[in-house]
PDB file of C-alpha atoms in Angstrom:
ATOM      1  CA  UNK A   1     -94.147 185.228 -64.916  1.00 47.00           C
ATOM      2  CA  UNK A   2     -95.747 184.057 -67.855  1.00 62.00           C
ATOM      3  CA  UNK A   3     -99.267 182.209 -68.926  1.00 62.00           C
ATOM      4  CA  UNK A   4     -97.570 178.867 -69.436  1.00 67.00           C
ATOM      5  CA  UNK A   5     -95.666 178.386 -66.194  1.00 71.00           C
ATOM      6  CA  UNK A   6     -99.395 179.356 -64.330  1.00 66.00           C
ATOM      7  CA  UNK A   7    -100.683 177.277 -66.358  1.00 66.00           C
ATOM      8  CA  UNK A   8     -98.516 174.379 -65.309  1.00 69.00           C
ATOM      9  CA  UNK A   9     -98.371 175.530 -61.814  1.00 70.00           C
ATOM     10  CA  UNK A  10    -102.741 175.184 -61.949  1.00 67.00           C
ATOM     11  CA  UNK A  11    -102.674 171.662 -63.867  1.00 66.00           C
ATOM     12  CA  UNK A  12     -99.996 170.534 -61.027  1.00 71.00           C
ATOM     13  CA  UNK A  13    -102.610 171.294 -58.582  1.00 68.00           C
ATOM     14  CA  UNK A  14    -105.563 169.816 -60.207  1.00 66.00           C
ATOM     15  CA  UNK A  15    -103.907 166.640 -61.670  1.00 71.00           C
ATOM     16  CA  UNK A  16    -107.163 164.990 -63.192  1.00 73.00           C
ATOM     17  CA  UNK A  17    -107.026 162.626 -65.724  1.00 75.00           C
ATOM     18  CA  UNK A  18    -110.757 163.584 -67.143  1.00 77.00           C
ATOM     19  CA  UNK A  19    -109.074 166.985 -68.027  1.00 78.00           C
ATOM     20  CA  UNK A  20    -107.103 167.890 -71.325  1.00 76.00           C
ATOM     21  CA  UNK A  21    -105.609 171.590 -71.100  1.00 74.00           C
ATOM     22  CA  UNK A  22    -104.522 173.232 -74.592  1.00 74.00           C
ATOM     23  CA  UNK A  23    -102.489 176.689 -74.409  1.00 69.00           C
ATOM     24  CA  UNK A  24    -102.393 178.855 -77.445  1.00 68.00           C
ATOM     25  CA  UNK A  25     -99.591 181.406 -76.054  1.00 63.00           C
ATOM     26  CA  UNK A  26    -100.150 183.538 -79.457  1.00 65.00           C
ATOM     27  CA  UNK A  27    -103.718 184.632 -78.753  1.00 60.00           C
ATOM     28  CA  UNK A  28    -103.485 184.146 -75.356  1.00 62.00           C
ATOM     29  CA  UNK A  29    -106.166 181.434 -74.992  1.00 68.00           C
ATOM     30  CA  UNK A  30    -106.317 177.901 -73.347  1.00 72.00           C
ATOM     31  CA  UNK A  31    -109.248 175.178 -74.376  1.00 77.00           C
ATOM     32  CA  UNK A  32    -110.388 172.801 -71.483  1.00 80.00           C
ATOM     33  CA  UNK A  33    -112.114 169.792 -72.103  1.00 83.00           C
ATOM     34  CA  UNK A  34    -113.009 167.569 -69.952  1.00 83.00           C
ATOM     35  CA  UNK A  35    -116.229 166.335 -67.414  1.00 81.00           C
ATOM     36  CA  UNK A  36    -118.109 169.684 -66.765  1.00 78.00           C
ATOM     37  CA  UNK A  37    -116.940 168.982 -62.684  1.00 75.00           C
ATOM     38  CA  UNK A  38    -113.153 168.724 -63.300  1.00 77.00           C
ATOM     39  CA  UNK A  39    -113.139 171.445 -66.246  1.00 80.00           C
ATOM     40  CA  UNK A  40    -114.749 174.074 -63.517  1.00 79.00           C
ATOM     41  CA  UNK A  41    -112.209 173.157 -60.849  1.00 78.00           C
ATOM     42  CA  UNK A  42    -109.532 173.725 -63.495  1.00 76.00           C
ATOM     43  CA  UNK A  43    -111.363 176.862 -65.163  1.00 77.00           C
ATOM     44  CA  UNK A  44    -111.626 178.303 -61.205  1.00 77.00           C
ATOM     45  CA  UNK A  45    -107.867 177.799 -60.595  1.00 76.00           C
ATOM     46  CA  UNK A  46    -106.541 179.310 -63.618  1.00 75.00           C
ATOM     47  CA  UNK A  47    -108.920 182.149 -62.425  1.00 74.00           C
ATOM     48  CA  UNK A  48    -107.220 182.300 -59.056  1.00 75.00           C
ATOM     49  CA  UNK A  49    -103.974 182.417 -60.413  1.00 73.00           C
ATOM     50  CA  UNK A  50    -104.755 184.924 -63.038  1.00 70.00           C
ATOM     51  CA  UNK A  51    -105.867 186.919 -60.265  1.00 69.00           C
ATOM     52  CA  UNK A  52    -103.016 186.712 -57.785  1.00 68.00           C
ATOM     53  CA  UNK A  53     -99.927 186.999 -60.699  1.00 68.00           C
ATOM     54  CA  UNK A  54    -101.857 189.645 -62.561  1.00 67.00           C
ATOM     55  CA  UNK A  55    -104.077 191.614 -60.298  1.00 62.00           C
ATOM     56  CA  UNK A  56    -103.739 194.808 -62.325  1.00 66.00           C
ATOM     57  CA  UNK A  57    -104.733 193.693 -65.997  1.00 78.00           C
ATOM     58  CA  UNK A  58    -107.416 191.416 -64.394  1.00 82.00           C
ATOM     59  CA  UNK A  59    -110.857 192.576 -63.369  1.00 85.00           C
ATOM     60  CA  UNK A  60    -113.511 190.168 -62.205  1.00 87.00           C
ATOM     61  CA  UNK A  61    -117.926 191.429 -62.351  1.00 91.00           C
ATOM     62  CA  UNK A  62    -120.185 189.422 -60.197  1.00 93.00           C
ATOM     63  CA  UNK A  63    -122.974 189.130 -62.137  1.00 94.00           C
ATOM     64  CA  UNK A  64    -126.427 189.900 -59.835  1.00 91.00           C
ATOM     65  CA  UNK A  65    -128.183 186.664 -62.224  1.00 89.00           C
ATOM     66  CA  UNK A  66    -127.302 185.211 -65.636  1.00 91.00           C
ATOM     67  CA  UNK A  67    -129.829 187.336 -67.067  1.00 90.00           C
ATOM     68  CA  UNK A  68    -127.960 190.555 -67.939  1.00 94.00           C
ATOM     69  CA  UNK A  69    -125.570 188.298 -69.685  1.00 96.00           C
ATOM     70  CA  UNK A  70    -127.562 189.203 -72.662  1.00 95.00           C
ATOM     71  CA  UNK A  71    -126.967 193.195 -72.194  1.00 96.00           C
ATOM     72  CA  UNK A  72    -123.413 192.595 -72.046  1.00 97.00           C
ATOM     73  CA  UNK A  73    -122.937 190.455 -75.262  1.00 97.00           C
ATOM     74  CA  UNK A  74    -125.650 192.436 -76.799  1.00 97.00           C
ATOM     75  CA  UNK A  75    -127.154 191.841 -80.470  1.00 96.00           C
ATOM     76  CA  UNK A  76    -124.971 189.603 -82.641  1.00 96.00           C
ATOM     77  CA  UNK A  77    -122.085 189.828 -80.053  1.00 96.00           C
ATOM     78  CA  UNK A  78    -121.958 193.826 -80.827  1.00 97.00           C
ATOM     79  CA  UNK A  79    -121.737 194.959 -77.084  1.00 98.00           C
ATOM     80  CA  UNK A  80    -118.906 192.381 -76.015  1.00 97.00           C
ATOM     81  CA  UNK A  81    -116.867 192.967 -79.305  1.00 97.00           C
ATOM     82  CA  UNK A  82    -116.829 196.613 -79.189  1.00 97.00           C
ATOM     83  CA  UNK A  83    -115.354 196.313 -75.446  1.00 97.00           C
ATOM     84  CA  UNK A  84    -113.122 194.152 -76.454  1.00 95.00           C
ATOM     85  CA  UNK A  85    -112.205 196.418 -79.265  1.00 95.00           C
ATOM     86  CA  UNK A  86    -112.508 199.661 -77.742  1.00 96.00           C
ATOM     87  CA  UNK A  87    -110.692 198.862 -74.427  1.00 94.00           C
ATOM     88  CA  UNK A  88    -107.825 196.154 -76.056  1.00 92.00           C
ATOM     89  CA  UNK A  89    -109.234 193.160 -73.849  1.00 92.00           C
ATOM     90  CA  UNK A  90    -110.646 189.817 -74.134  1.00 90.00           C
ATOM     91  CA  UNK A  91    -113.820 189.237 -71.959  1.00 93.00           C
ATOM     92  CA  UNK A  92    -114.446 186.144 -70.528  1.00 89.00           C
ATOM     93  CA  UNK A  93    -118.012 185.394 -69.593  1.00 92.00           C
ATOM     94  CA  UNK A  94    -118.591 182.769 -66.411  1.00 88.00           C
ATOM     95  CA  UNK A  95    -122.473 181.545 -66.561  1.00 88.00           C
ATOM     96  CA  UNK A  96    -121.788 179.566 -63.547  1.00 84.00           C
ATOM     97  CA  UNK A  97    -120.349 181.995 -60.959  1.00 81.00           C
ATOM     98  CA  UNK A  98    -122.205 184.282 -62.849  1.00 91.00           C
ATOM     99  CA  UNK A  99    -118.917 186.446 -63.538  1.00 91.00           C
ATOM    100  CA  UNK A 100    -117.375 188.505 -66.005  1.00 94.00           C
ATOM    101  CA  UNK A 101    -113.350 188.510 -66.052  1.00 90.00           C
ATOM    102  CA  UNK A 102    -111.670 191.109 -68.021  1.00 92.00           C
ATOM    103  CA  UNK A 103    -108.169 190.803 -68.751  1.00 87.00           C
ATOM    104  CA  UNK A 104    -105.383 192.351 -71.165  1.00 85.00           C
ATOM    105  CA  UNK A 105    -101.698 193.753 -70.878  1.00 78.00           C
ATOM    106  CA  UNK A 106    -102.834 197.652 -70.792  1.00 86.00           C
ATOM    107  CA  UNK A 107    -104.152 198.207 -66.563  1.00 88.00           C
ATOM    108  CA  UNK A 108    -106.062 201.399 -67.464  1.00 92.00           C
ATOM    109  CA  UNK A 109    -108.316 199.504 -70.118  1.00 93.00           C
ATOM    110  CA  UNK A 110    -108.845 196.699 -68.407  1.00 92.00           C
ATOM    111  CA  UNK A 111    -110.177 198.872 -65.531  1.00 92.00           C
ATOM    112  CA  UNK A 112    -112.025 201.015 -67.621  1.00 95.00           C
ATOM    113  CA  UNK A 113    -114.008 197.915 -69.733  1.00 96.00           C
ATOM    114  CA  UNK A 114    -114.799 196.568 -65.945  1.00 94.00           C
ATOM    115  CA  UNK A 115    -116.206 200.234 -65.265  1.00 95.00           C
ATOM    116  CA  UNK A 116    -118.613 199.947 -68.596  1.00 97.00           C
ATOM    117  CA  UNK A 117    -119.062 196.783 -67.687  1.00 97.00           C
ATOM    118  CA  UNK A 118    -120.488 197.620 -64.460  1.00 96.00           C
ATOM    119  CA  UNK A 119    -122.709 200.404 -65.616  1.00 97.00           C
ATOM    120  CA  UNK A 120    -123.907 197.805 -68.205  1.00 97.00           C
ATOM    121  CA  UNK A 121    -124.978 195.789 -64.797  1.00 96.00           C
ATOM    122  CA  UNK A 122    -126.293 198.556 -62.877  1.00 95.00           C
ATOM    123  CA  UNK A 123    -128.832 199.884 -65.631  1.00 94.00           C
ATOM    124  CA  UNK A 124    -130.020 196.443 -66.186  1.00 94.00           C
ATOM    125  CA  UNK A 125    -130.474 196.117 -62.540  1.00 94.00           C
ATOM    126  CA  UNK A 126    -132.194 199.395 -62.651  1.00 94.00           C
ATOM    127  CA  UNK A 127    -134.863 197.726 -65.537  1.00 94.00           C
ATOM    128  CA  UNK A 128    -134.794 194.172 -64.155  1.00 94.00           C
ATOM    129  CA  UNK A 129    -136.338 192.928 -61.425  1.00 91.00           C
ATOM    130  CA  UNK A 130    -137.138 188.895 -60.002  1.00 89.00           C
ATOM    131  CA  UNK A 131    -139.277 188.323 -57.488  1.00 91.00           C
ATOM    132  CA  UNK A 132    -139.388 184.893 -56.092  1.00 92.00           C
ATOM    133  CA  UNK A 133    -143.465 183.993 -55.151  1.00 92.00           C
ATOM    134  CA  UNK A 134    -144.697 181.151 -53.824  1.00 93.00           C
ATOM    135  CA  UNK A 135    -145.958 178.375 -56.223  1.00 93.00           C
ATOM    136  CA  UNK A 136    -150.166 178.794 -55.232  1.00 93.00           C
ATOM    137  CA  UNK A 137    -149.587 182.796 -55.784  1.00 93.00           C
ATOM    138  CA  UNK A 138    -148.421 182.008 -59.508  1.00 93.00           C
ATOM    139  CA  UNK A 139    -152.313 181.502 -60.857  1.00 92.00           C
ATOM    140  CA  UNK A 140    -154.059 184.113 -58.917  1.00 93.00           C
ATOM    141  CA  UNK A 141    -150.489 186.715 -60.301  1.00 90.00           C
ATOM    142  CA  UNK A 142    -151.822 185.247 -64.104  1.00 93.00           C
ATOM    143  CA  UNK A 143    -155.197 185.319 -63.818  1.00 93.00           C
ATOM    144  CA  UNK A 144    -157.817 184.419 -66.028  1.00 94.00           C
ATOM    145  CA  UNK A 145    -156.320 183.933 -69.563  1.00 93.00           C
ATOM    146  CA  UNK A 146    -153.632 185.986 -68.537  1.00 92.00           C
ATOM    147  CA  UNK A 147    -156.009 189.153 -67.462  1.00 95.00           C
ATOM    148  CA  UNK A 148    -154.384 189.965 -64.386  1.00 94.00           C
ATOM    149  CA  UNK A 149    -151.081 190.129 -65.639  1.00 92.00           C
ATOM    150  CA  UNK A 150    -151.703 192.059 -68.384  1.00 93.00           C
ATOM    151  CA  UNK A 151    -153.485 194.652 -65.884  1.00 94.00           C
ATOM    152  CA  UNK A 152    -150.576 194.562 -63.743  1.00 92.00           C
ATOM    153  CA  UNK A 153    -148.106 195.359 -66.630  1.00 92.00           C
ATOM    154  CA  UNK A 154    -150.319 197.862 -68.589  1.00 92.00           C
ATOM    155  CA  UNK A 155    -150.966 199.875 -64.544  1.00 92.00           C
ATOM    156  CA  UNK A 156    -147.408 199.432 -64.169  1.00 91.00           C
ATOM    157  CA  UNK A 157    -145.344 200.587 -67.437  1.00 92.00           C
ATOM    158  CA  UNK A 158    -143.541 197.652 -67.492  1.00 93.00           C
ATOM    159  CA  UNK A 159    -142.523 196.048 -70.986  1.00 94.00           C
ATOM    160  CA  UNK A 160    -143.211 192.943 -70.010  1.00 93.00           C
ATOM    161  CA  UNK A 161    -143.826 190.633 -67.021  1.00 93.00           C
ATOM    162  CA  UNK A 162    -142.851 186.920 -67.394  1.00 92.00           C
ATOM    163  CA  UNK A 163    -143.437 183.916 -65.115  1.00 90.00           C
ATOM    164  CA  UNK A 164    -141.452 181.306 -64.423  1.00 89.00           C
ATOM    165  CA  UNK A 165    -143.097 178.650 -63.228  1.00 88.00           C
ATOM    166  CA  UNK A 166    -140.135 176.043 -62.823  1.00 89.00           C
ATOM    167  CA  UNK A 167    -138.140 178.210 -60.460  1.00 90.00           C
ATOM    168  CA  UNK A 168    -141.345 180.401 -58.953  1.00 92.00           C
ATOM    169  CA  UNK A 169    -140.037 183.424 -60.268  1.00 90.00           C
ATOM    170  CA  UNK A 170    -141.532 187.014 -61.569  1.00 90.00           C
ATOM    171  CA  UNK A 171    -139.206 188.446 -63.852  1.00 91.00           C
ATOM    172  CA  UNK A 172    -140.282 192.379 -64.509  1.00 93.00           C
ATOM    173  CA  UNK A 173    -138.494 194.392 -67.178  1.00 93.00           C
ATOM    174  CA  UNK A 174    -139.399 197.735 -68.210  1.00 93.00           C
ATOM    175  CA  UNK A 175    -137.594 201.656 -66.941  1.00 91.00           C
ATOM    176  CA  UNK A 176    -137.143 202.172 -63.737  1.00 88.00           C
ATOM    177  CA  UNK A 177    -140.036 203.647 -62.830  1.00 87.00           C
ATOM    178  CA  UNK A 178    -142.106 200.695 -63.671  1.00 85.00           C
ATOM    179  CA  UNK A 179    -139.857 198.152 -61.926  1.00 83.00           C
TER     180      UNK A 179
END
């Protein structure tokens, strides 16, 4: 089986003519453009496929919130490139689903850049928290001029405490302790 007859097999499927589907077969790579609806259906499918025809170099992370994307890329990319390097992978990073997919021809690495991966995840989650509060709560949570807040993160340990007052949500980052 190879990348180019999925490929086909996928774009078969999802004929849409708001779609144009590139395939580099040297680095492994394929460029979708099209309307952000058809691209995903496309983008899901070769996902599926990948999946089914190559379950053992392919390893899929769902992501608890789009938020620890930033652990996993880390500062100027140096987190995600030194997976990639270390492990002989390319990394694929999903800010809809949220989802990481890992895939590359050697199983073991591919298993064992999901497993960093994952403890990536899991200490984030372990200094990360959102709490969703209801929109009145969000002045009485601030405060003042931010007093309360600031009380509530100095008592607590946390690094910082940020509201979001869009999507009614507490975001709390600090060690574990604190969250």
């Amino acid at each position: 089986t190879n990348i180019a007859h999925i490929l086909n097999q996928v774009q078969d499927k999802h004929k849409d003519p708001d779609v144009a589907v590139k395939l580099d077969s040297d680095r492994c790579f394929v460029r979708i453009k099209g309307k952000d609806r058809s691209v995903g259906a496309l983008k899901a499918g070769i996902v599926q496929m990948l999946k089914f025809f190559f379950a053992d170099e392919f390893f899929s992370i769902k992501l608890p919130s789009t938020a620890v994307i930033p652990a996993i890329i880390g500062r100027k990319g140096a987190v995600i490139r030194s997976l990639q390097s270390d492990y002989d992978v390319r990394i694929i990073i999903d800010r809809e689903g949220p989802e990481i997919n890992v895939n590359g021809g050697n199983p073991e690495g591919v298993q064992n850049c999901g497993q960093k991966i994952n403890e990536i995840v899991e200490k984030w989650k372990s200094e990360n928290a959102e709490i969703r509060v209801l929109a009145d709560a969000i002045p009485t949570l601030i405060g003042k001029k931010g007093v309360t807040i600031r009380e509530i993160q100095s008592k607590s340990g946390a690094t910082s405490i940020d509201v979001d007052k869009s999507s009614n949500v507490l975001r709390i980052r600090g060690p574990a302790e604190a969250i």
